[in-house]
Amino acid sequence: MKIRTFGYTLKQGFSNIFRNKWFSLASIATISACLFLFGIFYAIVANFQNIVKTAEEGVSVTVYFDEGISDERIAEIGEMIEKRVEVSKVVYVSAEEAWEGFKTEYLGEYADGFTENPLANSMNYQIYLNDVSMQSALVTYLESVEGIRQINKSEVTATMLTGINALIGYISIGIIAILLAVSIFLISNTVTIGISVRKEEINIMKYIGATDFFVRSPFVIEGIIIGLIGAVIPLGAIYLLYHQVIEFVVGRYAMLSQLLNFLPIETIFKVLTPVSVIVGVGIGFLGSITTVRKHLHV
Amino acid sequence: MNIKYLEVNEVRSSNRNKKMTTPVSENEIITLENVSKAYSTGAPALNGVTLHINRGEFVFIVGDSGSGKSTLIKLLLRELTPTEGNIRVMGYDLNKLRHRKIPKFRRNLGIVFQDFRLLKDRNVYENVAFAQRIIETPTKEMKKNVPSILATVGLAGKYKAKPKQLSGGEQQRVALARALVNKPSILLADEPTGNLDPKNSWEIMKLLEEINEAGTTVLVVTHNREIVNAMQKRVVTMKKGVIVSDEEKGGYIDDED
Ligand SMILES: Nc1ncnc2c1ncn2[C@@H]1O[C@H](COP(=O)(O)OP(=O)(O)O)[C@@H](O)[C@H]1O
Ligand SMILES: [Mg+2]
């Protein structure tokens, strides 16, 4: 293709958008609506997963040792635990640290009455997991390790979080499938509306001796631009909405705000922007190329 | 009005005479041999048509509605392929022409229809320029060619008008300018005056005659009895998919039944 032809094609792609104002608006609205729903949904899921993940990170298993255990054995047990695949982090808490923590958390100023550490035997390992669903496997292993007196686990939290995670997974798949089906239906409908106008035009071009490529290119450029606009509008809307919704939720349910750790908009947009643009442009490209292809056989 | 720019520039394939059953003379630009075309429904639209047209001829094709004239034009454009028989146009064997070679083939044809078929949302200049853009004419040349051809068809000073703002006669002139701007070897016109009043019909026919005198082979399908009789050209008459008469300096044959 010569440069002047490329320039012409580009110009025609833009003018097509204005020539078929209603078709362009309908297409942009359809793509925008679908990507807007997708964006909102993504923002909700991402935040949910973040909350679950934060909660998961707090889940730990604590092991206490047999009385009179040697420091060497404690170190040995520590190494063994660290080697397990379930484990992300092992923290040793000495008896003094345990007592300090207990004091600040529960006793405050009353702690001054104690002269000795009442928790002399309370040194422990706090084990953090890669994935809460692995907790029971780890506990079974720990029960078989010699030198361990007691294992404290948080059974309820672990199973609950595993459940929530699975639920989010299923809901995500379901909603994405519905959104996809709706988008395809709406877009194919919109595309059909635009066909009759183009059919005549394409026929004329082909009679004069235009190649398929020459006929198709402006329509493809038009489709890409429409897809791009259809992606940018919902991104802008979600950007503006996001903070307002979070402020509203936090203001209304203040007690939740400590539990709910919302993601910054930048984190959301790092994924949402490329996905929206690729999906929007992809829909525009495929929509226009298939529409035109149907009418090229003159 | 003067048309000097036309030149013969058709493409010839090297195996020009190989597949035709009868030899084709150097001068022949359109050849149909035993061509039949049946649509999926009804009787065949063309039934064993043989027709030879020489370079530089002016040929009227007349006949009742439904006699197969448009089908013949569509076969020559390679919009349709025959169910039987061979068609050769400007050295192209149309039965063997690949889909992706069709555009190049059509660039040597000028085509005009009864309903003008202009690009609605482009102005007169752009409609004509479109044909030049397809063949990637340098912009500088295009800016000379388009006004020159518009002047030839009598449309100087209407560049900016959209098709809707023009009369039927003017729209057909735009279509004619578009068909001619790439200097085609053959001009095919399917009822070009079907939507025009007598005055405009005559003007368009006179233009076609001038184009022919400048060297282009012209085929005109028409119902206009008066013009056919007055112009004294070759007249091919069709009836029910068959050529029933083919006369030099002929006239419009009345249908008896
Ligand atoms: N696309 C088509 N499908 C089926 N039959 C057709 C089609 N086009 C034309 N015909 C039939 O073929 C015959 C010839 O039509 P046509 O070539 O248009 O005639 P003319 O141009 O002389 O009026 C007619 O009987 C017409 O009904
Ligand atoms: Mg007809």
Coordinates of C-alpha atoms in Angstrom, one line a residue, chain B residues 27-185:
Chain B
N27 CA -9.2 -7.3 -33.1
E28 CA -11.8 -9.1 -31.0
I29 CA -12.2 -7.7 -27.5
I30 CA -15.3 -9.6 -26.3
T31 CA -16.1 -13.2 -27.2
L32 CA -18.9 -15.3 -25.9
E33 CA -19.1 -18.9 -27.1
N34 CA -22.2 -21.0 -26.4
V35 CA -22.8 -19.2 -23.1
S36 CA -25.6 -20.3 -20.9
K37 CA -26.6 -19.0 -17.5
A38 CA -29.2 -20.7 -15.3
Y39 CA -30.1 -19.2 -12.0
S40 CA -31.1 -21.6 -9.3
T41 CA -34.8 -21.0 -10.2
G42 CA -36.7 -20.8 -13.4
A43 CA -35.7 -21.2 -17.1
P44 CA -32.1 -20.3 -18.1
A45 CA -31.6 -16.5 -18.4
L46 CA -29.1 -17.1 -21.2
N47 CA -29.3 -20.1 -23.5
G48 CA -26.3 -20.8 -25.8
V49 CA -25.4 -17.2 -26.7
T50 CA -22.5 -16.6 -29.1
L51 CA -21.3 -13.1 -29.6
H52 CA -18.2 -11.5 -31.1
I53 CA -17.4 -7.8 -30.5
N54 CA -14.5 -6.0 -32.0
R55 CA -12.3 -3.4 -30.5
G56 CA -13.8 0.1 -31.0
E57 CA -17.4 -1.1 -31.8
F58 CA -20.6 0.6 -30.5
V59 CA -23.2 -2.1 -29.8
F60 CA -26.8 -1.7 -28.6
I61 CA -28.3 -4.7 -26.8
V62 CA -32.1 -4.6 -26.9
G63 CA -34.9 -6.9 -26.0
D64 CA -37.9 -7.4 -23.7
S65 CA -37.6 -7.1 -20.0
G66 CA -36.4 -10.5 -18.7
S67 CA -34.7 -11.5 -22.0
G68 CA -31.3 -11.8 -20.3
K69 CA -29.6 -8.5 -21.1
S70 CA -28.5 -7.7 -17.6
T71 CA -27.4 -11.2 -17.1
L72 CA -25.2 -10.8 -20.1
I73 CA -23.7 -7.6 -18.7
K74 CA -23.1 -9.3 -15.3
L75 CA -21.3 -12.1 -17.0
L76 CA -19.0 -9.6 -18.8
L77 CA -18.2 -8.0 -15.4
R78 CA -17.5 -11.3 -13.9
E79 CA -20.1 -10.7 -11.3
L80 CA -21.5 -14.0 -12.4
T81 CA -19.9 -17.0 -14.1
P82 CA -21.7 -18.9 -16.9
T83 CA -23.1 -22.4 -16.2
E84 CA -21.8 -23.3 -19.7
G85 CA -19.6 -21.9 -22.4
N86 CA -16.6 -19.6 -22.6
I87 CA -16.3 -15.8 -22.1
R88 CA -13.2 -13.9 -23.1
V89 CA -12.9 -10.2 -22.4
M90 CA -9.7 -8.2 -23.2
G91 CA -7.7 -11.4 -23.2
Y92 CA -9.0 -12.6 -19.9
D93 CA -10.6 -16.0 -19.8
L94 CA -13.3 -15.2 -17.3
N95 CA -14.0 -18.9 -16.4
K96 CA -10.4 -19.1 -15.1
L97 CA -10.1 -15.7 -13.5
R98 CA -9.3 -16.0 -9.8
H99 CA -11.4 -14.1 -7.3
R100 CA -8.5 -11.9 -6.3
K101 CA -7.7 -11.0 -9.9
I102 CA -11.2 -9.6 -10.5
P103 CA -10.4 -6.1 -9.3
K104 CA -7.6 -5.7 -11.7
F105 CA -9.7 -7.1 -14.5
R106 CA -12.5 -4.6 -13.7
R107 CA -10.2 -1.6 -13.8
N108 CA -10.1 -1.9 -17.6
L109 CA -13.9 -1.8 -17.7
G110 CA -16.1 1.3 -17.2
I111 CA -19.5 0.4 -15.8
V112 CA -22.7 2.5 -15.8
F113 CA -26.1 1.4 -14.3
Q114 CA -29.6 2.7 -14.6
D115 CA -29.7 3.6 -10.9
F116 CA -26.3 5.5 -11.1
R117 CA -24.8 3.8 -8.0
L118 CA -22.9 6.7 -6.6
L119 CA -21.4 6.8 -3.2
K120 CA -24.2 8.7 -1.4
D121 CA -22.2 10.5 1.3
R122 CA -19.3 11.7 -1.0
N123 CA -19.4 14.7 -3.2
V124 CA -19.1 14.6 -7.0
Y125 CA -15.4 15.1 -7.0
E126 CA -14.8 12.3 -4.5
N127 CA -17.1 9.9 -6.4
V128 CA -15.0 10.3 -9.5
A129 CA -11.7 10.5 -7.6
F130 CA -12.5 7.2 -5.9
A131 CA -11.9 5.3 -9.2
Q132 CA -8.4 6.9 -9.3
R133 CA -7.6 6.2 -5.7
I134 CA -8.3 2.5 -6.3
I135 CA -5.5 2.4 -8.9
E136 CA -3.3 4.6 -6.7
T137 CA -3.0 7.4 -9.1
P138 CA -0.5 10.0 -7.9
T139 CA -2.4 12.9 -6.3
K140 CA -1.0 15.4 -8.7
E141 CA -2.3 13.5 -11.7
M142 CA -5.7 12.9 -10.0
K143 CA -6.1 16.6 -9.5
K144 CA -5.8 17.1 -13.2
N145 CA -7.8 14.0 -14.4
V146 CA -10.9 14.4 -12.3
P147 CA -11.7 18.1 -13.2
S148 CA -10.9 17.3 -16.8
I149 CA -13.3 14.4 -17.1
L150 CA -16.0 16.3 -15.1
A151 CA -15.7 19.1 -17.7
T152 CA -16.0 16.5 -20.5
V153 CA -19.4 15.3 -19.1
G154 CA -20.5 18.8 -18.6
L155 CA -20.2 19.0 -14.8
A156 CA -17.5 21.6 -14.3
G157 CA -18.4 23.7 -11.2
K158 CA -20.4 21.0 -9.4
Y159 CA -17.5 19.3 -7.6
K160 CA -18.9 19.9 -4.1
A161 CA -22.4 18.7 -4.7
K162 CA -23.6 15.5 -3.1
P163 CA -25.5 13.0 -5.3
K164 CA -28.8 13.9 -3.6
Q165 CA -28.5 17.5 -4.7
L166 CA -28.2 16.5 -8.4
S167 CA -30.8 15.7 -11.1
G168 CA -30.9 12.2 -12.6
G169 CA -29.1 13.4 -15.7
E170 CA -26.4 15.0 -13.6
Q171 CA -26.0 11.9 -11.5
Q172 CA -25.6 9.8 -14.6
R173 CA -22.9 12.1 -15.8
V174 CA -21.0 11.7 -12.5
A175 CA -21.3 7.9 -12.9
L176 CA -20.1 8.2 -16.5
A177 CA -17.2 10.4 -15.4
R178 CA -16.3 7.8 -12.8
A179 CA -16.5 5.0 -15.4
L180 CA -14.2 6.9 -17.8
V181 CA -11.6 8.5 -15.6
N182 CA -9.4 5.5 -15.6
K183 CA -9.5 5.3 -19.4
P184 CA -11.2 1.9 -19.7
S185 CA -11.0 -0.2 -22.9

